[in-house]
């Protein structure tokens, strides 16, 4: 039996490894085609490697091609899959080294081609200092550009386009590298798609505090280049000088090969799968990671949430099922976390905007509390916002902003959303308490009380 | 209408405040009898005040008697309730200042008399340097003893009896005050009632690392005194010199007055209440806090869990109900947390021992992971242990040990226990991920995966 995997990062290699764990090399041949030069790396870590918190690219690699090969997985780097024949069950891959094509038959296929940064037409300038942040190759390229090459001066001014997770993280990385940084965001506040506006305003303050200039309600018309290098970002309000431009406009699933082969795409543009990560309507064809869409467990709607944590889980589920086991990936609830300087920001479930879009009527409750008992050294302020359905009190979403020890508390709220708890039931939760860890009324409980009052009043 | 409250700490004052919030002074008179000189304070903070992390006793007081009085609550300090007449609906209190007795009628009664440290007969020596740790008065007395009085030398050697939360926290406090400290624990490992033995062994290591001598499997025969001061703790293995002895053998509910009045006690020795915190079988008599027993939501059994967080919730629930609202306290699942030096320890649900006692057959899974992505600065090792029912995979309990950012993650596991999740369902949980906050496989998810394998194998 032969398994062919398209894409050698988190999803693809998790699938390959799980299948291998269940079926030995004698009974299952595994071939992985990977366009790049690396496998199983943490794309999420790239901003920290650019900024210098992580000093070595290899630290981001969880498992190298050599390690996978030792595990009996035939990893073919720099191979770009250019076609899939579902009827005759083979894929065609181009060797990027020599342009030659290879054909590989399969019994099982895992499509895990990932996603690519959204790049507007005007940003399609090659080797001019305009970068997406998705692969380790992107990271290498940014590092090389920042370090200069002897033939040009070091960049001094960076413009980051897009104030979501990657944009904010990359803006901070650029500041850490000593550049002047401008962050452009089309929403009224940074992280406008991710958190409610007043939470975004706190992020804005933290960004500004780092010395990053932030422009919201921003529009970009294009970039100016000279001598093949970017010189400025053009906006309706004028040109912003830039020696490097980083694109943080999100990513789109890499599905062109899949679409050409007839694999079904959903409304988000991602591949459609069942709960076992089998491509909808197909036997023995699986998909996982940033190229698939999944289900939002609160709204029931399809969503595209390209995060490493989902990619790993989905790949593992596909691999278990290919290996003869049984596992499912039921969907997501939109949990996410990041930090800006020492400001931690986290969310789960739906934002106010998302709840309204889904058709919910809802109440919100926001409380200010502290990470530790107020009298205990190191206590710091934190904000918890809950969004609950009107009348039923069903917890729809939550957001946390604070300093150290704040954001990871979102996980408790994620479990409340996951388990469809009401805010009133949450007021009784048995959360851990001791003065070094929480006030006697945990911030989550205070927020649940206030939200319960709002539900009763509404 | 008149509400009389017995006990002015967390439970009693929460009840009084909630009732007041709903019914103004014109319609509800509230009288609180408190034996001590303080109200609404954090007993859990006392070890940190003794150790010096908190430098002021008043910081532990959430709301003073004066503040409560301003809120229309008639707080009578230094008043010891000595009798309750349920038929004629009055209580008798003794003024500790002059020994005089007052009688106060009630329409509603809240019994919130708290708990007292377990003190063996041999430790009942007054003013000799043997202390329990329960009230601010206890804390004052310990401070005074440690500071000396001019007529005697400063204590140099402390023996702490009992290696549970209070014992461990007080041992650390004594080390911080510069004393030589010996901690005696009758179990094979410290925190023997709280966590599984191998987790207790990690606590032992942290305790020893602080320079505290720890004796486990210990037995105490008594104390030696001379000139009215403790000189040593007597054990079968010999005498341990001691200038101060701290008792950390747990607490027992203060129920003698309630029992004399005919209020029902449960098998744990605590008062029995319904979900609304009404004393079982009685109208308009309520109880809350360390003097009541509650229900363990996993075993269904009555338990006595004297923690400030429960006391506050129970008092609030009683006060809402007295005030004409509706609220319940469904029970507890045994969540707790503490730290020893920089070692954080947390638990929820049942330990292995407790699960066995309850009749469960179970599997366990223990994993070592890190608090942040391994490559991210500041990542530290943490251990997660899960206990799951055999066959069903129901999560019965969890324990976490680690350094910074580890223990508060128990809350997510507390919600999993609370919501009766299986470890297999937990493998799909949408927990927050970013390199500064977790590895791409959160330690909780890794543990859930391993526990799932154990369930399938078992």
PDB file of N, CA, C and O in Angstrom, chain B residues 19-86:
ATOM      1  N   UNK B  19     -27.705  40.224  50.376  1.00  0.00           N
ATOM      2  CA  UNK B  19     -29.067  40.494  50.845  1.00  0.00           C
ATOM      3  C   UNK B  19     -29.320  42.007  50.857  1.00  0.00           C
ATOM      4  O   UNK B  19     -30.349  42.495  50.389  1.00  0.00           O
ATOM      5  N   UNK B  20     -28.323  42.738  51.347  1.00  0.00           N
ATOM      6  CA  UNK B  20     -28.436  44.204  51.384  1.00  0.00           C
ATOM      7  C   UNK B  20     -28.584  44.807  49.996  1.00  0.00           C
ATOM      8  O   UNK B  20     -29.348  45.760  49.789  1.00  0.00           O
ATOM      9  N   UNK B  21     -27.853  44.232  49.041  1.00  0.00           N
ATOM     10  CA  UNK B  21     -27.897  44.734  47.670  1.00  0.00           C
ATOM     11  C   UNK B  21     -29.324  44.651  47.119  1.00  0.00           C
ATOM     12  O   UNK B  21     -29.737  45.474  46.309  1.00  0.00           O
ATOM     13  N   UNK B  22     -30.065  43.639  47.564  1.00  0.00           N
ATOM     14  CA  UNK B  22     -31.403  43.396  47.018  1.00  0.00           C
ATOM     15  C   UNK B  22     -32.508  44.016  47.857  1.00  0.00           C
ATOM     16  O   UNK B  22     -33.593  44.269  47.346  1.00  0.00           O
ATOM     17  N   UNK B  23     -32.248  44.223  49.151  1.00  0.00           N
ATOM     18  CA  UNK B  23     -33.272  44.806  50.018  1.00  0.00           C
ATOM     19  C   UNK B  23     -32.629  45.925  50.830  1.00  0.00           C
ATOM     20  O   UNK B  23     -31.655  45.705  51.549  1.00  0.00           O
ATOM     21  N   UNK B  24     -33.153  47.113  50.719  1.00  0.00           N
ATOM     22  CA  UNK B  24     -32.580  48.275  51.382  1.00  0.00           C
ATOM     23  C   UNK B  24     -32.763  48.238  52.890  1.00  0.00           C
ATOM     24  O   UNK B  24     -33.522  47.432  53.422  1.00  0.00           O
ATOM     25  N   UNK B  25     -32.038  49.127  53.587  1.00  0.00           N
ATOM     26  CA  UNK B  25     -32.074  49.165  55.058  1.00  0.00           C
ATOM     27  C   UNK B  25     -33.476  49.407  55.616  1.00  0.00           C
ATOM     28  O   UNK B  25     -33.767  48.985  56.738  1.00  0.00           O
ATOM     29  N   UNK B  26     -34.321  50.072  54.851  1.00  0.00           N
ATOM     30  CA  UNK B  26     -35.681  50.320  55.338  1.00  0.00           C
ATOM     31  C   UNK B  26     -36.480  49.038  55.508  1.00  0.00           C
ATOM     32  O   UNK B  26     -37.361  48.960  56.365  1.00  0.00           O
ATOM     33  N   UNK B  27     -36.164  48.015  54.713  1.00  0.00           N
ATOM     34  CA  UNK B  27     -36.955  46.785  54.742  1.00  0.00           C
ATOM     35  C   UNK B  27     -36.210  45.596  55.328  1.00  0.00           C
ATOM     36  O   UNK B  27     -36.804  44.539  55.538  1.00  0.00           O
ATOM     37  N   UNK B  28     -34.928  45.756  55.535  1.00  0.00           N
ATOM     38  CA  UNK B  28     -34.160  44.628  56.070  1.00  0.00           C
ATOM     39  C   UNK B  28     -33.084  45.146  57.023  1.00  0.00           C
ATOM     40  O   UNK B  28     -32.177  45.875  56.616  1.00  0.00           O
ATOM     41  N   UNK B  29     -33.211  44.743  58.270  1.00  0.00           N
ATOM     42  CA  UNK B  29     -32.153  45.008  59.247  1.00  0.00           C
ATOM     43  C   UNK B  29     -31.178  43.839  59.202  1.00  0.00           C
ATOM     44  O   UNK B  29     -31.600  42.681  59.104  1.00  0.00           O
ATOM     45  N   UNK B  30     -29.887  44.144  59.230  1.00  0.00           N
ATOM     46  CA  UNK B  30     -28.885  43.063  59.198  1.00  0.00           C
ATOM     47  C   UNK B  30     -27.939  43.233  60.378  1.00  0.00           C
ATOM     48  O   UNK B  30     -27.313  44.288  60.549  1.00  0.00           O
ATOM     49  N   UNK B  31     -27.856  42.191  61.201  1.00  0.00           N
ATOM     50  CA  UNK B  31     -26.937  42.178  62.334  1.00  0.00           C
ATOM     51  C   UNK B  31     -25.957  41.026  62.133  1.00  0.00           C
ATOM     52  O   UNK B  31     -26.366  39.901  61.851  1.00  0.00           O
ATOM     53  N   UNK B  32     -24.669  41.335  62.254  1.00  0.00           N
ATOM     54  CA  UNK B  32     -23.634  40.305  62.119  1.00  0.00           C
ATOM     55  C   UNK B  32     -22.870  40.191  63.430  1.00  0.00           C
ATOM     56  O   UNK B  32     -22.366  41.197  63.951  1.00  0.00           O
ATOM     57  N   UNK B  33     -22.785  38.993  63.969  1.00  0.00           N
ATOM     58  CA  UNK B  33     -21.946  38.744  65.136  1.00  0.00           C
ATOM     59  C   UNK B  33     -20.644  38.096  64.689  1.00  0.00           C
ATOM     60  O   UNK B  33     -20.648  37.049  64.034  1.00  0.00           O
ATOM     61  N   UNK B  34     -19.548  38.717  65.045  1.00  0.00           N
ATOM     62  CA  UNK B  34     -18.226  38.187  64.672  1.00  0.00           C
ATOM     63  C   UNK B  34     -17.374  38.084  65.936  1.00  0.00           C
ATOM     64  O   UNK B  34     -17.223  39.058  66.670  1.00  0.00           O
ATOM     65  N   UNK B  35     -16.837  36.911  66.159  1.00  0.00           N
ATOM     66  CA  UNK B  35     -16.051  36.650  67.368  1.00  0.00           C
ATOM     67  C   UNK B  35     -14.775  37.487  67.411  1.00  0.00           C
ATOM     68  O   UNK B  35     -14.321  37.911  68.450  1.00  0.00           O
ATOM     69  N   UNK B  36     -14.189  37.707  66.225  1.00  0.00           N
ATOM     70  CA  UNK B  36     -12.902  38.402  66.173  1.00  0.00           C
ATOM     71  C   UNK B  36     -13.053  39.902  65.980  1.00  0.00           C
ATOM     72  O   UNK B  36     -14.109  40.482  66.225  1.00  0.00           O
ATOM     73  N   UNK B  37     -11.963  40.518  65.531  1.00  0.00           N
ATOM     74  CA  UNK B  37     -11.941  41.967  65.399  1.00  0.00           C
ATOM     75  C   UNK B  37     -11.978  42.420  63.939  1.00  0.00           C
ATOM     76  O   UNK B  37     -11.847  43.602  63.654  1.00  0.00           O
ATOM     77  N   UNK B  38     -12.121  41.444  63.010  1.00  0.00           N
ATOM     78  CA  UNK B  38     -12.017  41.775  61.578  1.00  0.00           C
ATOM     79  C   UNK B  38     -13.180  41.166  60.799  1.00  0.00           C
ATOM     80  O   UNK B  38     -13.804  40.214  61.246  1.00  0.00           O
ATOM     81  N   UNK B  39     -13.427  41.728  59.636  1.00  0.00           N
ATOM     82  CA  UNK B  39     -14.420  41.146  58.721  1.00  0.00           C
ATOM     83  C   UNK B  39     -13.795  40.933  57.351  1.00  0.00           C
ATOM     84  O   UNK B  39     -12.803  41.590  57.000  1.00  0.00           O
ATOM     85  N   UNK B  40     -14.382  40.036  56.575  1.00  0.00           N
ATOM     86  CA  UNK B  40     -14.098  39.894  55.138  1.00  0.00           C
ATOM     87  C   UNK B  40     -12.615  39.937  54.812  1.00  0.00           C
ATOM     88  O   UNK B  40     -12.158  40.761  54.031  1.00  0.00           O
ATOM     89  N   UNK B  41     -11.873  39.010  55.410  1.00  0.00           N
ATOM     90  CA  UNK B  41     -10.442  39.015  55.129  1.00  0.00           C
ATOM     91  C   UNK B  41     -10.042  37.709  54.448  1.00  0.00           C
ATOM     92  O   UNK B  41     -10.784  36.736  54.425  1.00  0.00           O
ATOM     93  N   UNK B  42      -8.837  37.736  53.898  1.00  0.00           N
ATOM     94  CA  UNK B  42      -8.320  36.593  53.173  1.00  0.00           C
ATOM     95  C   UNK B  42      -7.454  35.744  54.097  1.00  0.00           C
ATOM     96  O   UNK B  42      -6.266  36.027  54.286  1.00  0.00           O
ATOM     97  N   UNK B  43      -8.044  34.709  54.672  1.00  0.00           N
ATOM     98  CA  UNK B  43      -7.252  33.804  55.504  1.00  0.00           C
ATOM     99  C   UNK B  43      -6.154  33.139  54.681  1.00  0.00           C
ATOM    100  O   UNK B  43      -5.052  32.872  55.176  1.00  0.00           O
ATOM    101  N   UNK B  44      -6.443  32.912  53.401  1.00  0.00           N
ATOM    102  CA  UNK B  44      -5.471  32.262  52.509  1.00  0.00           C
ATOM    103  C   UNK B  44      -4.220  33.101  52.333  1.00  0.00           C
ATOM    104  O   UNK B  44      -3.186  32.610  51.899  1.00  0.00           O
ATOM    105  N   UNK B  45      -4.323  34.395  52.641  1.00  0.00           N
ATOM    106  CA  UNK B  45      -3.169  35.258  52.461  1.00  0.00           C
ATOM    107  C   UNK B  45      -2.238  35.293  53.662  1.00  0.00           C
ATOM    108  O   UNK B  45      -1.141  35.853  53.581  1.00  0.00           O
ATOM    109  N   UNK B  46      -2.668  34.696  54.772  1.00  0.00           N
ATOM    110  CA  UNK B  46      -1.881  34.814  56.003  1.00  0.00           C
ATOM    111  C   UNK B  46      -0.437  34.307  55.852  1.00  0.00           C
ATOM    112  O   UNK B  46       0.505  34.987  56.276  1.00  0.00           O
ATOM    113  N   UNK B  47      -0.215  33.141  55.233  1.00  0.00           N
ATOM    114  CA  UNK B  47       1.183  32.702  55.110  1.00  0.00           C
ATOM    115  C   UNK B  47       2.060  33.714  54.369  1.00  0.00           C
ATOM    116  O   UNK B  47       3.247  33.865  54.702  1.00  0.00           O
ATOM    117  N   UNK B  48       1.496  34.417  53.389  1.00  0.00           N
ATOM    118  CA  UNK B  48       2.299  35.383  52.627  1.00  0.00           C
ATOM    119  C   UNK B  48       2.561  36.634  53.443  1.00  0.00           C
ATOM    120  O   UNK B  48       3.585  37.288  53.281  1.00  0.00           O
ATOM    121  N   UNK B  49       1.647  36.941  54.336  1.00  0.00           N
ATOM    122  CA  UNK B  49       1.847  38.069  55.252  1.00  0.00           C
ATOM    123  C   UNK B  49       2.899  37.690  56.302  1.00  0.00           C
ATOM    124  O   UNK B  49       3.785  38.483  56.627  1.00  0.00           O
ATOM    125  N   UNK B  50       2.838  36.469  56.784  1.00  0.00           N
ATOM    126  CA  UNK B  50       3.864  36.030  57.743  1.00  0.00           C
ATOM    127  C   UNK B  50       5.240  36.022  57.077  1.00  0.00           C
ATOM    128  O   UNK B  50       6.233  36.478  57.641  1.00  0.00           O
ATOM    129  N   UNK B  51       5.280  35.504  55.842  1.00  0.00           N
ATOM    130  CA  UNK B  51       6.563  35.380  55.151  1.00  0.00           C
ATOM    131  C   UNK B  51       7.120  36.691  54.658  1.00  0.00           C
ATOM    132  O   UNK B  51       8.315  36.793  54.370  1.00  0.00           O
ATOM    133  N   UNK B  52       6.273  37.700  54.542  1.00  0.00           N
ATOM    134  CA  UNK B  52       6.758  39.020  54.160  1.00  0.00           C
ATOM    135  C   UNK B  52       6.427  39.439  52.735  1.00  0.00           C
ATOM    136  O   UNK B  52       6.665  40.588  52.364  1.00  0.00           O
ATOM    137  N   UNK B  53       5.883  38.517  51.917  1.00  0.00           N
ATOM    138  CA  UNK B  53       5.513  38.919  50.556  1.00  0.00           C
ATOM    139  C   UNK B  53       4.414  39.982  50.608  1.00  0.00           C
ATOM    140  O   UNK B  53       4.361  40.878  49.773  1.00  0.00           O
ATOM    141  N   UNK B  54       3.547  39.863  51.587  1.00  0.00           N
ATOM    142  CA  UNK B  54       2.534  40.892  51.844  1.00  0.00           C
ATOM    143  C   UNK B  54       2.949  41.577  53.139  1.00  0.00           C
ATOM    144  O   UNK B  54       3.115  40.921  54.164  1.00  0.00           O
ATOM    145  N   UNK B  55       3.127  42.902  53.105  1.00  0.00           N
ATOM    146  CA  UNK B  55       3.755  43.505  54.285  1.00  0.00           C
ATOM    147  C   UNK B  55       2.762  44.107  55.272  1.00  0.00           C
ATOM    148  O   UNK B  55       3.175  44.555  56.339  1.00  0.00           O
ATOM    149  N   UNK B  56       1.487  44.086  54.933  1.00  0.00           N
ATOM    150  CA  UNK B  56       0.554  44.772  55.804  1.00  0.00           C
ATOM    151  C   UNK B  56      -0.687  43.898  56.020  1.00  0.00           C
ATOM    152  O   UNK B  56      -1.311  43.444  55.069  1.00  0.00           O
ATOM    153  N   UNK B  57      -1.036  43.687  57.265  1.00  0.00           N
ATOM    154  CA  UNK B  57      -2.213  42.887  57.580  1.00  0.00           C
ATOM    155  C   UNK B  57      -3.466  43.447  56.916  1.00  0.00           C
ATOM    156  O   UNK B  57      -4.314  42.704  56.406  1.00  0.00           O
ATOM    157  N   UNK B  58      -3.585  44.767  56.924  1.00  0.00           N
ATOM    158  CA  UNK B  58      -4.810  45.371  56.396  1.00  0.00           C
ATOM    159  C   UNK B  58      -5.003  45.102  54.904  1.00  0.00           C
ATOM    160  O   UNK B  58      -6.117  45.180  54.394  1.00  0.00           O
ATOM    161  N   UNK B  59      -3.897  44.771  54.214  1.00  0.00           N
ATOM    162  CA  UNK B  59      -4.030  44.437  52.791  1.00  0.00           C
ATOM    163  C   UNK B  59      -4.883  43.191  52.605  1.00  0.00           C
ATOM    164  O   UNK B  59      -5.482  42.991  51.553  1.00  0.00           O
ATOM    165  N   UNK B  60      -4.943  42.359  53.633  1.00  0.00           N
ATOM    166  CA  UNK B  60      -5.717  41.114  53.526  1.00  0.00           C
ATOM    167  C   UNK B  60      -7.209  41.336  53.765  1.00  0.00           C
ATOM    168  O   UNK B  60      -8.009  40.425  53.597  1.00  0.00           O
ATOM    169  N   UNK B  61      -7.557  42.544  54.199  1.00  0.00           N
ATOM    170  CA  UNK B  61      -8.959  42.816  54.521  1.00  0.00           C
ATOM    171  C   UNK B  61      -9.654  43.411  53.301  1.00  0.00           C
ATOM    172  O   UNK B  61      -9.320  44.505  52.854  1.00  0.00           O
ATOM    173  N   UNK B  62     -10.613  42.656  52.769  1.00  0.00           N
ATOM    174  CA  UNK B  62     -11.324  43.130  51.578  1.00  0.00           C
ATOM    175  C   UNK B  62     -12.297  44.235  51.939  1.00  0.00           C
ATOM    176  O   UNK B  62     -12.466  45.203  51.198  1.00  0.00           O
ATOM    177  N   UNK B  63     -12.961  44.100  53.098  1.00  0.00           N
ATOM    178  CA  UNK B  63     -13.910  45.120  53.513  1.00  0.00           C
ATOM    179  C   UNK B  63     -13.937  45.174  55.041  1.00  0.00           C
ATOM    180  O   UNK B  63     -14.164  44.155  55.699  1.00  0.00           O
ATOM    181  N   UNK B  64     -13.714  46.338  55.569  1.00  0.00           N
ATOM    182  CA  UNK B  64     -13.604  46.501  57.021  1.00  0.00           C
ATOM    183  C   UNK B  64     -14.988  46.590  57.650  1.00  0.00           C
ATOM    184  O   UNK B  64     -15.979  46.867  56.969  1.00  0.00           O
ATOM    185  N   UNK B  65     -15.078  46.389  58.966  1.00  0.00           N
ATOM    186  CA  UNK B  65     -16.357  46.581  59.666  1.00  0.00           C
ATOM    187  C   UNK B  65     -16.963  47.953  59.367  1.00  0.00           C
ATOM    188  O   UNK B  65     -18.169  48.060  59.140  1.00  0.00           O
ATOM    189  N   UNK B  66     -16.140  48.991  59.337  1.00  0.00           N
ATOM    190  CA  UNK B  66     -16.668  50.338  59.076  1.00  0.00           C
ATOM    191  C   UNK B  66     -17.313  50.414  57.700  1.00  0.00           C
ATOM    192  O   UNK B  66     -18.373  51.027  57.527  1.00  0.00           O
ATOM    193  N   UNK B  67     -16.672  49.792  56.728  1.00  0.00           N
ATOM    194  CA  UNK B  67     -17.251  49.810  55.375  1.00  0.00           C
ATOM    195  C   UNK B  67     -18.577  49.054  55.340  1.00  0.00           C
ATOM    196  O   UNK B  67     -19.533  49.476  54.692  1.00  0.00           O
ATOM    197  N   UNK B  68     -18.631  47.931  56.033  1.00  0.00           N
ATOM    198  CA  UNK B  68     -19.898  47.187  56.084  1.00  0.00           C
ATOM    199  C   UNK B  68     -20.979  48.002  56.782  1.00  0.00           C
ATOM    200  O   UNK B  68     -22.135  48.012  56.364  1.00  0.00           O
ATOM    201  N   UNK B  69     -20.590  48.700  57.856  1.00  0.00           N
ATOM    202  CA  UNK B  69     -21.580  49.507  58.588  1.00  0.00           C
ATOM    203  C   UNK B  69     -22.112  50.621  57.697  1.00  0.00           C
ATOM    204  O   UNK B  69     -23.298  50.936  57.723  1.00  0.00           O
ATOM    205  N   UNK B  70     -21.208  51.189  56.902  1.00  0.00           N
ATOM    206  CA  UNK B  70     -21.637  52.243  55.987  1.00  0.00           C
ATOM    207  C   UNK B  70     -22.670  51.700  54.986  1.00  0.00           C
ATOM    208  O   UNK B  70     -23.507  52.423  54.452  1.00  0.00           O
ATOM    209  N   UNK B  71     -22.591  50.403  54.762  1.00  0.00           N
ATOM    210  CA  UNK B  71     -23.510  49.721  53.848  1.00  0.00           C
ATOM    211  C   UNK B  71     -24.793  49.275  54.567  1.00  0.00           C
ATOM    212  O   UNK B  71     -25.594  48.518  54.042  1.00  0.00           O
ATOM    213  N   UNK B  72     -24.947  49.769  55.800  1.00  0.00           N
ATOM    214  CA  UNK B  72     -26.162  49.438  56.536  1.00  0.00           C
ATOM    215  C   UNK B  72     -26.161  48.046  57.143  1.00  0.00           C
ATOM    216  O   UNK B  72     -27.207  47.430  57.308  1.00  0.00           O
ATOM    217  N   UNK B  73     -24.981  47.538  57.458  1.00  0.00           N
ATOM    218  CA  UNK B  73     -24.877  46.226  58.100  1.00  0.00           C
ATOM    219  C   UNK B  73     -24.303  46.442  59.502  1.00  0.00           C
ATOM    220  O   UNK B  73     -23.205  46.977  59.659  1.00  0.00           O
ATOM    221  N   UNK B  74     -25.066  46.037  60.502  1.00  0.00           N
ATOM    222  CA  UNK B  74     -24.695  46.267  61.904  1.00  0.00           C
ATOM    223  C   UNK B  74     -23.732  45.162  62.353  1.00  0.00           C
ATOM    224  O   UNK B  74     -24.140  44.104  62.804  1.00  0.00           O
ATOM    225  N   UNK B  75     -22.437  45.433  62.188  1.00  0.00           N
ATOM    226  CA  UNK B  75     -21.414  44.438  62.524  1.00  0.00           C
ATOM    227  C   UNK B  75     -21.039  44.568  63.993  1.00  0.00           C
ATOM    228  O   UNK B  75     -20.639  45.649  64.442  1.00  0.00           O
ATOM    229  N   UNK B  76     -21.185  43.496  64.750  1.00  0.00           N
ATOM    230  CA  UNK B  76     -20.811  43.522  66.183  1.00  0.00           C
ATOM    231  C   UNK B  76     -19.612  42.608  66.381  1.00  0.00           C
ATOM    232  O   UNK B  76     -19.726  41.383  66.421  1.00  0.00           O
ATOM    233  N   UNK B  77     -18.448  43.254  66.524  1.00  0.00           N
ATOM    234  CA  UNK B  77     -17.199  42.510  66.674  1.00  0.00           C
ATOM    235  C   UNK B  77     -17.079  41.964  68.089  1.00  0.00           C
ATOM    236  O   UNK B  77     -17.742  42.423  69.014  1.00  0.00           O
ATOM    237  N   UNK B  78     -16.194  41.005  68.235  1.00  0.00           N
ATOM    238  CA  UNK B  78     -15.900  40.428  69.558  1.00  0.00           C
ATOM    239  C   UNK B  78     -17.192  39.956  70.227  1.00  0.00           C
ATOM    240  O   UNK B  78     -17.364  40.072  71.451  1.00  0.00           O
ATOM    241  N   UNK B  79     -18.079  39.430  69.442  1.00  0.00           N
ATOM    242  CA  UNK B  79     -19.314  38.863  69.967  1.00  0.00           C
ATOM    243  C   UNK B  79     -19.369  37.395  69.571  1.00  0.00           C
ATOM    244  O   UNK B  79     -19.343  37.065  68.381  1.00  0.00           O
ATOM    245  N   UNK B  80     -19.472  36.547  70.566  1.00  0.00           N
ATOM    246  CA  UNK B  80     -19.457  35.105  70.364  1.00  0.00           C
ATOM    247  C   UNK B  80     -20.888  34.585  70.534  1.00  0.00           C
ATOM    248  O   UNK B  80     -21.461  34.714  71.619  1.00  0.00           O
ATOM    249  N   UNK B  81     -21.433  34.045  69.476  1.00  0.00           N
ATOM    250  CA  UNK B  81     -22.784  33.498  69.598  1.00  0.00           C
ATOM    251  C   UNK B  81     -22.714  32.212  70.403  1.00  0.00           C
ATOM    252  O   UNK B  81     -21.922  31.312  70.091  1.00  0.00           O
ATOM    253  N   UNK B  82     -23.531  32.143  71.455  1.00  0.00           N
ATOM    254  CA  UNK B  82     -23.472  30.982  72.362  1.00  0.00           C
ATOM    255  C   UNK B  82     -24.731  30.127  72.305  1.00  0.00           C
ATOM    256  O   UNK B  82     -24.764  29.028  72.862  1.00  0.00           O
ATOM    257  N   UNK B  83     -25.744  30.594  71.608  1.00  0.00           N
ATOM    258  CA  UNK B  83     -26.953  29.771  71.521  1.00  0.00           C
ATOM    259  C   UNK B  83     -27.886  30.267  70.440  1.00  0.00           C
ATOM    260  O   UNK B  83     -27.897  31.450  70.083  1.00  0.00           O
ATOM    261  N   UNK B  84     -28.641  29.315  69.886  1.00  0.00           N
ATOM    262  CA  UNK B  84     -29.656  29.631  68.867  1.00  0.00           C
ATOM    263  C   UNK B  84     -30.962  28.983  69.322  1.00  0.00           C
ATOM    264  O   UNK B  84     -30.978  27.794  69.651  1.00  0.00           O
ATOM    265  N   UNK B  85     -32.034  29.750  69.332  1.00  0.00           N
ATOM    266  CA  UNK B  85     -33.350  29.176  69.603  1.00  0.00           C
ATOM    267  C   UNK B  85     -34.155  29.226  68.304  1.00  0.00           C
ATOM    268  O   UNK B  85     -34.620  30.284  67.895  1.00  0.00           O
ATOM    269  N   UNK B  86     -34.261  28.069  67.675  1.00  0.00           N
ATOM    270  CA  UNK B  86     -34.912  28.029  66.361  1.00  0.00           C
ATOM    271  C   UNK B  86     -36.418  28.258  66.467  1.00  0.00           C
ATOM    272  O   UNK B  86     -37.008  28.887  65.591  1.00  0.00           O
TER     273      UNK B  86
END
